[in-house]
Amino acid sequence: MVNFEQMPLSKELKRALKGLDYKTPTEVQEKTIPLILKGNNVISKSFTGSGKTAAFGIALAERMLQGRAKSVLILCPTRELATQVGKEIASIIKFTGFKLVTVYGGHKISTELREIGRGVDILCATPGRLLDHFKRRAIDPRIFDTVVLDEADRMLDMGFISDIKEILAFVRPEYTHLFSATLDGSVAQLIQKYIPDYKEVLIEDEIIGKNIIEKTITVSRNSKLRELIGIIKNAGEGRVLVFVSTKRYADKLNYELKDHL
Ligand code: AMP
């Protein structure tokens, strides 16, 4: 199996990956990085947890270091994801000197404008807030030659289709990469219209379908925490992974569980 040391990556990136303790690429990274480095558009069916952020982050940072990409725009459905992606990319580009800015709805616009004013090499953004910046002429859309549509299915589910179309019309990127848990339905239409030529990377979710029993418990808001504590206690020595919808709620639940367990 290859490791990052053996991959054709610049020393700045290898040093950052070492710091992050990423030794071997995940499947999506092993398949996606060489394709992006060669100048392909990549469409990838991959899930959260597969390492997809570093897959496009490493490959695009390398292309920028080689002078083969100018600036990169990463579109994300939510502010939680934009922040998370921004943090991971920031650690990858730590030694490159590239400037990363993250913009999202609900964030203070004056802070964003100040950061943008210092220069942008990589921009992580939610669609609505990005259009706001384009319309204020705070950022020139034409600086971006590469666009990543991250969690494209979620962006479409959230009704961002017209925003995405408007953004792509402003930017007119040379390269477009798309990551999504599904590639059919409206995502397929988006690909057909905007990404005519691409290579596909399909990663199956290893968890789905294997030893999973799905159960639904309907609870009132008031009894939710009590039910959850019961489930966790019942799991005994087993580990429990709890998914919640927002970063803020994850923090709140963390405190509540610490009090009760
Ligand atoms: P993602 O699928 O992008 O949400 O990433 C899932 C998690 O895996 C992130 O927390 C990353 O920090 C971590 N990760 C990504 N690539 C690697 C790697 N090659 N080795 C170890 N951890 C990784």
mmCIF file of C-alpha atoms and ligand atoms in Angstrom:
data_model
loop_
_atom_site.group_PDB
_atom_site.id
_atom_site.type_symbol
_atom_site.label_atom_id
_atom_site.label_comp_id
_atom_site.label_asym_id
_atom_site.label_seq_id
_atom_site.Cartn_x
_atom_site.Cartn_y
_atom_site.Cartn_z
ATOM 1 C CA MET A 1 0.000 0.000 0.000
ATOM 2 C CA VAL A 2 1.271 3.497 -0.802
ATOM 3 C CA ASN A 3 1.820 6.030 1.907
ATOM 4 C CA PHE A 4 1.855 9.814 1.673
ATOM 5 C CA GLU A 5 5.681 9.893 1.686
ATOM 6 C CA GLN A 6 5.674 7.926 -1.591
ATOM 7 C CA MET A 7 3.091 10.113 -3.301
ATOM 8 C CA PRO A 8 4.189 12.906 -5.656
ATOM 9 C CA LEU A 9 3.447 15.688 -3.188
ATOM 10 C CA SER A 10 5.451 18.778 -2.235
ATOM 11 C CA LYS A 11 7.429 18.842 0.997
ATOM 12 C CA GLU A 12 5.143 21.517 2.476
ATOM 13 C CA LEU A 13 2.192 19.123 2.244
ATOM 14 C CA LYS A 14 4.103 16.043 3.420
ATOM 15 C CA ARG A 15 5.240 17.985 6.463
ATOM 16 C CA ALA A 16 1.651 19.005 7.286
ATOM 17 C CA LEU A 17 0.352 15.438 6.801
ATOM 18 C CA LYS A 18 3.017 14.167 9.145
ATOM 19 C CA GLY A 19 1.875 16.734 11.730
ATOM 20 C CA LEU A 20 -1.706 15.539 11.318
ATOM 21 C CA ASP A 21 -0.502 11.960 11.691
ATOM 22 C CA TYR A 22 -2.018 10.961 8.327
ATOM 23 C CA LYS A 23 0.274 8.140 7.196
ATOM 24 C CA THR A 24 -1.603 6.227 4.527
ATOM 25 C CA PRO A 25 -4.267 7.636 2.234
ATOM 26 C CA THR A 26 -7.845 6.436 2.641
ATOM 27 C CA GLU A 27 -9.491 4.784 -0.376
ATOM 28 C CA VAL A 28 -11.076 8.002 -1.642
ATOM 29 C CA GLN A 29 -7.726 9.794 -1.267
ATOM 30 C CA GLU A 30 -5.770 7.067 -3.032
ATOM 31 C CA LYS A 31 -8.161 7.170 -5.981
ATOM 32 C CA THR A 32 -8.975 10.885 -6.152
ATOM 33 C CA ILE A 33 -5.609 12.586 -5.602
ATOM 34 C CA PRO A 34 -3.875 11.194 -8.748
ATOM 35 C CA LEU A 35 -6.921 12.027 -10.904
ATOM 36 C CA ILE A 36 -7.089 15.639 -9.738
ATOM 37 C CA LEU A 37 -3.301 16.002 -10.065
ATOM 38 C CA LYS A 38 -3.580 14.921 -13.697
ATOM 39 C CA GLY A 39 -6.112 17.669 -14.383
ATOM 40 C CA ASN A 40 -9.355 15.671 -14.402
ATOM 41 C CA ASN A 41 -12.666 16.776 -12.994
ATOM 42 C CA VAL A 42 -13.661 14.247 -10.329
ATOM 43 C CA ILE A 43 -17.180 13.160 -9.397
ATOM 44 C CA SER A 44 -17.121 11.095 -6.239
ATOM 45 C CA LYS A 45 -19.756 9.119 -4.414
ATOM 46 C CA SER A 46 -18.287 9.199 -0.942
ATOM 47 C CA PHE A 47 -19.533 9.679 2.560
ATOM 48 C CA THR A 48 -18.558 11.743 5.564
ATOM 49 C CA GLY A 49 -15.756 9.942 7.375
ATOM 50 C CA SER A 50 -14.163 8.603 4.180
ATOM 51 C CA GLY A 51 -11.498 11.304 4.180
ATOM 52 C CA LYS A 52 -12.991 13.136 1.182
ATOM 53 C CA THR A 53 -12.074 16.604 2.482
ATOM 54 C CA ALA A 54 -8.375 15.783 2.575
ATOM 55 C CA ALA A 55 -8.756 14.016 -0.805
ATOM 56 C CA PHE A 56 -9.618 17.217 -2.627
ATOM 57 C CA GLY A 57 -7.734 19.440 -0.149
ATOM 58 C CA ILE A 58 -4.368 17.725 -0.663
ATOM 59 C CA ALA A 59 -4.757 17.388 -4.436
ATOM 60 C CA LEU A 60 -5.822 20.990 -4.995
ATOM 61 C CA ALA A 61 -3.149 22.411 -2.673
ATOM 62 C CA GLU A 62 -0.561 20.425 -4.663
ATOM 63 C CA ARG A 63 -1.891 21.786 -7.957
ATOM 64 C CA MET A 64 -1.674 25.306 -6.540
ATOM 65 C CA LEU A 65 1.901 24.696 -5.375
ATOM 66 C CA GLN A 66 2.770 23.495 -8.876
ATOM 67 C CA GLY A 67 1.215 26.654 -10.327
ATOM 68 C CA ARG A 68 -1.436 24.616 -12.138
ATOM 69 C CA ALA A 69 -4.395 26.004 -10.185
ATOM 70 C CA LYS A 70 -5.019 29.636 -9.248
ATOM 71 C CA SER A 71 -7.674 29.887 -6.561
ATOM 72 C CA VAL A 72 -10.130 27.310 -5.269
ATOM 73 C CA LEU A 73 -13.740 27.752 -4.196
ATOM 74 C CA ILE A 74 -15.299 25.064 -1.982
ATOM 75 C CA LEU A 75 -19.088 25.198 -1.642
ATOM 76 C CA CYS A 76 -20.634 23.492 1.406
ATOM 77 C CA PRO A 77 -24.282 23.155 2.445
ATOM 78 C CA THR A 78 -24.039 24.345 6.061
ATOM 79 C CA ARG A 79 -21.943 26.586 8.216
ATOM 80 C CA GLU A 80 -20.943 23.578 10.342
ATOM 81 C CA LEU A 81 -19.547 21.820 7.311
ATOM 82 C CA ALA A 82 -17.917 24.963 5.888
ATOM 83 C CA THR A 83 -16.157 25.512 9.229
ATOM 84 C CA GLN A 84 -15.103 21.880 9.508
ATOM 85 C CA VAL A 85 -13.801 21.754 5.931
ATOM 86 C CA GLY A 86 -12.048 25.096 6.425
ATOM 87 C CA LYS A 87 -10.261 23.796 9.542
ATOM 88 C CA GLU A 88 -9.086 20.620 7.859
ATOM 89 C CA ILE A 89 -7.826 22.456 4.757
ATOM 90 C CA ALA A 90 -6.088 25.022 7.003
ATOM 91 C CA SER A 91 -4.087 22.206 8.620
ATOM 92 C CA ILE A 92 -3.178 20.774 5.210
ATOM 93 C CA ILE A 93 -1.952 24.119 3.808
ATOM 94 C CA LYS A 94 -0.265 25.164 7.072
ATOM 95 C CA PHE A 95 3.232 25.403 5.509
ATOM 96 C CA THR A 96 2.248 26.671 2.041
ATOM 97 C CA GLY A 97 1.549 30.325 2.803
ATOM 98 C CA PHE A 98 -1.825 30.082 1.006
ATOM 99 C CA LYS A 99 -4.625 32.205 2.424
ATOM 100 C CA LEU A 100 -7.836 30.422 3.379
ATOM 101 C CA VAL A 101 -11.058 32.235 4.208
ATOM 102 C CA THR A 102 -14.371 30.699 5.352
ATOM 103 C CA VAL A 103 -17.650 32.574 4.826
ATOM 104 C CA TYR A 104 -21.132 31.487 5.848
ATOM 105 C CA GLY A 105 -24.563 32.847 6.704
ATOM 106 C CA GLY A 106 -24.861 34.052 10.285
ATOM 107 C CA HIS A 107 -21.170 35.000 10.489
ATOM 108 C CA LYS A 108 -20.240 38.659 10.974
ATOM 109 C CA ILE A 109 -19.922 40.111 7.497
ATOM 110 C CA SER A 110 -17.445 42.818 8.558
ATOM 111 C CA THR A 111 -15.050 40.122 9.853
ATOM 112 C CA GLU A 112 -15.367 38.260 6.562
ATOM 113 C CA LEU A 113 -14.782 41.419 4.519
ATOM 114 C CA ARG A 114 -11.618 42.158 6.505
ATOM 115 C CA GLU A 115 -10.299 38.627 5.928
ATOM 116 C CA ILE A 116 -11.168 38.738 2.233
ATOM 117 C CA GLY A 117 -9.343 42.060 1.993
ATOM 118 C CA ARG A 118 -6.095 40.306 3.008
ATOM 119 C CA GLY A 119 -6.362 38.011 -0.025
ATOM 120 C CA VAL A 120 -8.001 34.685 -0.834
ATOM 121 C CA ASP A 121 -6.390 31.567 -2.295
ATOM 122 C CA ILE A 122 -8.954 29.084 -1.001
ATOM 123 C CA LEU A 123 -12.490 30.053 -0.066
ATOM 124 C CA CYS A 124 -14.898 27.762 1.827
ATOM 125 C CA ALA A 125 -18.412 29.090 1.566
ATOM 126 C CA THR A 126 -22.095 28.409 1.926
ATOM 127 C CA PRO A 127 -23.952 29.420 -1.262
ATOM 128 C CA GLY A 128 -26.143 32.271 0.010
ATOM 129 C CA ARG A 129 -23.366 34.143 1.790
ATOM 130 C CA LEU A 130 -21.010 33.714 -1.145
ATOM 131 C CA LEU A 131 -23.544 35.299 -3.515
ATOM 132 C CA ASP A 132 -23.817 38.166 -1.031
ATOM 133 C CA HIS A 133 -20.061 38.750 -1.336
ATOM 134 C CA PHE A 134 -20.149 38.463 -5.128
ATOM 135 C CA LYS A 135 -22.988 40.985 -5.335
ATOM 136 C CA ARG A 136 -21.189 43.410 -3.021
ATOM 137 C CA ARG A 137 -18.160 42.961 -5.298
ATOM 138 C CA ALA A 138 -16.133 41.979 -2.228
ATOM 139 C CA ILE A 139 -14.659 39.048 -4.174
ATOM 140 C CA ASP A 140 -14.083 38.767 -7.897
ATOM 141 C CA PRO A 141 -15.659 35.422 -8.949
ATOM 142 C CA ARG A 142 -13.235 35.123 -11.857
ATOM 143 C CA ILE A 143 -10.204 34.557 -9.595
ATOM 144 C CA PHE A 144 -11.422 30.984 -9.027
ATOM 145 C CA ASP A 145 -10.462 28.478 -11.672
ATOM 146 C CA THR A 146 -11.481 25.467 -9.564
ATOM 147 C CA VAL A 147 -14.765 24.765 -7.773
ATOM 148 C CA VAL A 148 -15.547 21.906 -5.368
ATOM 149 C CA LEU A 149 -19.217 21.105 -4.706
ATOM 150 C CA ASP A 150 -19.039 19.302 -1.364
ATOM 151 C CA GLU A 151 -22.035 17.257 -0.170
ATOM 152 C CA ALA A 152 -23.817 18.242 -3.385
ATOM 153 C CA ASP A 153 -26.882 16.116 -2.584
ATOM 154 C CA ARG A 154 -27.403 17.975 0.681
ATOM 155 C CA MET A 155 -27.003 21.343 -1.013
ATOM 156 C CA LEU A 156 -29.715 20.389 -3.497
ATOM 157 C CA ASP A 157 -31.955 18.973 -0.723
ATOM 158 C CA MET A 158 -31.627 22.311 1.038
ATOM 159 C CA GLY A 159 -32.871 24.142 -2.053
ATOM 160 C CA PHE A 160 -29.575 25.697 -3.157
ATOM 161 C CA ILE A 161 -29.911 24.718 -6.823
ATOM 162 C CA SER A 162 -30.553 28.227 -8.154
ATOM 163 C CA ASP A 163 -27.785 29.677 -5.955
ATOM 164 C CA ILE A 164 -25.352 27.050 -7.242
ATOM 165 C CA LYS A 165 -26.310 27.793 -10.850
ATOM 166 C CA GLU A 166 -25.857 31.510 -10.260
ATOM 167 C CA ILE A 167 -22.463 30.955 -8.615
ATOM 168 C CA LEU A 168 -21.237 28.711 -11.450
ATOM 169 C CA ALA A 169 -22.399 31.315 -13.977
ATOM 170 C CA PHE A 170 -20.395 33.998 -12.123
ATOM 171 C CA VAL A 171 -17.268 31.874 -11.702
ATOM 172 C CA ARG A 172 -17.228 29.814 -14.932
ATOM 173 C CA PRO A 173 -14.588 27.441 -13.491
ATOM 174 C CA GLU A 174 -12.102 25.535 -15.574
ATOM 175 C CA TYR A 175 -12.281 22.541 -13.197
ATOM 176 C CA THR A 176 -15.254 21.351 -11.135
ATOM 177 C CA HIS A 177 -15.184 18.496 -8.637
ATOM 178 C CA LEU A 178 -18.279 17.097 -6.967
ATOM 179 C CA PHE A 179 -18.593 14.990 -3.801
ATOM 180 C CA SER A 180 -21.931 13.529 -2.790
ATOM 181 C CA ALA A 181 -23.479 10.579 -0.961
ATOM 182 C CA THR A 182 -25.672 9.944 -4.028
ATOM 183 C CA LEU A 183 -25.030 10.672 -7.671
ATOM 184 C CA ASP A 184 -28.540 10.157 -9.064
ATOM 185 C CA GLY A 185 -31.640 12.341 -9.425
ATOM 186 C CA SER A 186 -31.015 16.068 -9.270
ATOM 187 C CA VAL A 187 -27.277 15.544 -8.622
ATOM 188 C CA ALA A 188 -27.049 13.662 -11.940
ATOM 189 C CA GLN A 189 -28.766 16.578 -13.695
ATOM 190 C CA LEU A 190 -26.333 19.039 -12.133
ATOM 191 C CA ILE A 191 -23.378 16.931 -13.278
ATOM 192 C CA GLN A 192 -24.787 16.606 -16.796
ATOM 193 C CA LYS A 193 -25.235 20.339 -17.139
ATOM 194 C CA TYR A 194 -22.066 21.641 -15.513
ATOM 195 C CA ILE A 195 -19.451 18.882 -15.509
ATOM 196 C CA PRO A 196 -19.410 17.439 -19.020
ATOM 197 C CA ASP A 197 -16.123 15.618 -18.719
ATOM 198 C CA TYR A 198 -15.100 13.797 -15.549
ATOM 199 C CA LYS A 199 -13.648 10.698 -13.899
ATOM 200 C CA GLU A 200 -15.777 8.891 -11.351
ATOM 201 C CA VAL A 201 -14.612 7.619 -7.950
ATOM 202 C CA LEU A 202 -17.144 5.417 -6.178
ATOM 203 C CA ILE A 203 -16.600 4.610 -2.511
ATOM 204 C CA GLU A 204 -19.070 2.374 -0.771
ATOM 205 C CA ASP A 205 -19.972 3.085 2.806
ATOM 206 C CA GLU A 206 -18.410 0.184 4.692
ATOM 207 C CA ILE A 207 -20.835 0.459 7.555
ATOM 208 C CA ILE A 208 -24.147 0.363 5.692
ATOM 209 C CA GLY A 209 -25.599 -3.108 5.397
ATOM 210 C CA LYS A 210 -23.164 -4.868 7.684
ATOM 211 C CA ASN A 211 -24.344 -5.924 11.138
ATOM 212 C CA ILE A 212 -26.633 -2.953 11.440
ATOM 213 C CA ILE A 213 -30.054 -3.239 13.033
ATOM 214 C CA GLU A 214 -32.139 -0.150 12.420
ATOM 215 C CA LYS A 215 -34.700 0.824 15.049
ATOM 216 C CA THR A 216 -36.765 3.969 15.396
ATOM 217 C CA ILE A 217 -37.893 5.273 18.783
ATOM 218 C CA THR A 218 -40.334 8.168 18.854
ATOM 219 C CA VAL A 219 -39.790 10.395 21.874
ATOM 220 C CA SER A 220 -40.945 13.801 23.029
ATOM 221 C CA ARG A 221 -38.393 16.592 23.197
ATOM 222 C CA ASN A 222 -38.513 16.461 27.007
ATOM 223 C CA SER A 223 -37.726 12.771 27.293
ATOM 224 C CA LYS A 224 -35.084 12.677 24.543
ATOM 225 C CA LEU A 225 -32.085 12.989 26.867
ATOM 226 C CA ARG A 226 -33.451 10.389 29.322
ATOM 227 C CA GLU A 227 -34.059 7.897 26.476
ATOM 228 C CA LEU A 228 -30.589 8.470 25.076
ATOM 229 C CA ILE A 229 -28.956 7.945 28.479
ATOM 230 C CA GLY A 230 -30.910 4.670 28.780
ATOM 231 C CA ILE A 231 -29.660 3.497 25.384
ATOM 232 C CA ILE A 232 -26.064 4.378 26.243
ATOM 233 C CA LYS A 233 -26.246 2.608 29.612
ATOM 234 C CA ASN A 234 -27.787 -0.462 27.949
ATOM 235 C CA ALA A 235 -24.889 -0.628 25.513
ATOM 236 C CA GLY A 236 -22.724 -1.753 28.455
ATOM 237 C CA GLU A 237 -19.108 -2.043 27.379
ATOM 238 C CA GLY A 238 -19.953 -1.305 23.734
ATOM 239 C CA ARG A 239 -19.196 2.091 22.247
ATOM 240 C CA VAL A 240 -21.987 4.433 21.202
ATOM 241 C CA LEU A 241 -21.783 6.956 18.385
ATOM 242 C CA VAL A 242 -24.447 9.677 18.524
ATOM 243 C CA PHE A 243 -25.129 11.867 15.476
ATOM 244 C CA VAL A 244 -26.763 15.241 16.013
ATOM 245 C CA SER A 245 -27.711 17.964 13.560
ATOM 246 C CA THR A 246 -25.535 20.881 14.654
ATOM 247 C CA LYS A 247 -22.183 21.642 16.220
ATOM 248 C CA ARG A 248 -23.902 23.680 18.923
ATOM 249 C CA TYR A 249 -26.190 20.790 19.864
ATOM 250 C CA ALA A 250 -23.204 18.416 19.922
ATOM 251 C CA ASP A 251 -21.540 20.728 22.482
ATOM 252 C CA LYS A 252 -24.728 20.944 24.564
ATOM 253 C CA LEU A 253 -25.226 17.187 24.540
ATOM 254 C CA ASN A 254 -21.603 16.650 25.481
ATOM 255 C CA TYR A 255 -22.128 18.678 28.674
ATOM 256 C CA GLU A 256 -25.446 17.038 29.457
ATOM 257 C CA LEU A 257 -24.077 13.520 29.048
ATOM 258 C CA LYS A 258 -21.045 14.324 31.190
ATOM 259 C CA ASP A 259 -23.432 15.285 33.969
ATOM 260 C CA HIS A 260 -25.476 12.113 33.696
ATOM 261 C CA LEU A 261 -23.105 9.287 32.898
HETATM 262 P P1 AMP B 1 -14.044 13.501 6.043
HETATM 263 O O1 AMP B 1 -14.547 12.294 5.321
HETATM 264 O O2 AMP B 1 -13.381 14.454 5.129
HETATM 265 O O3 AMP B 1 -15.135 14.127 6.865
HETATM 266 O O4 AMP B 1 -12.874 13.055 7.064
HETATM 267 C C1 AMP B 1 -13.023 12.176 8.122
HETATM 268 C C2 AMP B 1 -11.937 12.297 9.174
HETATM 269 O O5 AMP B 1 -10.819 11.477 8.833
HETATM 270 C C3 AMP B 1 -11.394 13.672 9.425
HETATM 271 O O6 AMP B 1 -11.513 13.915 10.809
HETATM 272 C C4 AMP B 1 -9.938 13.629 9.050
HETATM 273 O O7 AMP B 1 -9.163 14.375 9.945
HETATM 274 C C5 AMP B 1 -9.587 12.163 9.096
HETATM 275 N N1 AMP B 1 -8.647 11.742 8.022
HETATM 276 C C6 AMP B 1 -8.721 12.092 6.737
HETATM 277 N N2 AMP B 1 -7.738 11.496 6.019
HETATM 278 C C7 AMP B 1 -7.036 10.736 6.873
HETATM 279 C C8 AMP B 1 -5.883 9.854 6.732
HETATM 280 N N3 AMP B 1 -5.319 9.633 5.556
HETATM 281 N N4 AMP B 1 -5.435 9.252 7.828
HETATM 282 C C9 AMP B 1 -6.032 9.441 9.025
HETATM 283 N N5 AMP B 1 -7.111 10.238 9.226
HETATM 284 C C10 AMP B 1 -7.615 10.886 8.175
#
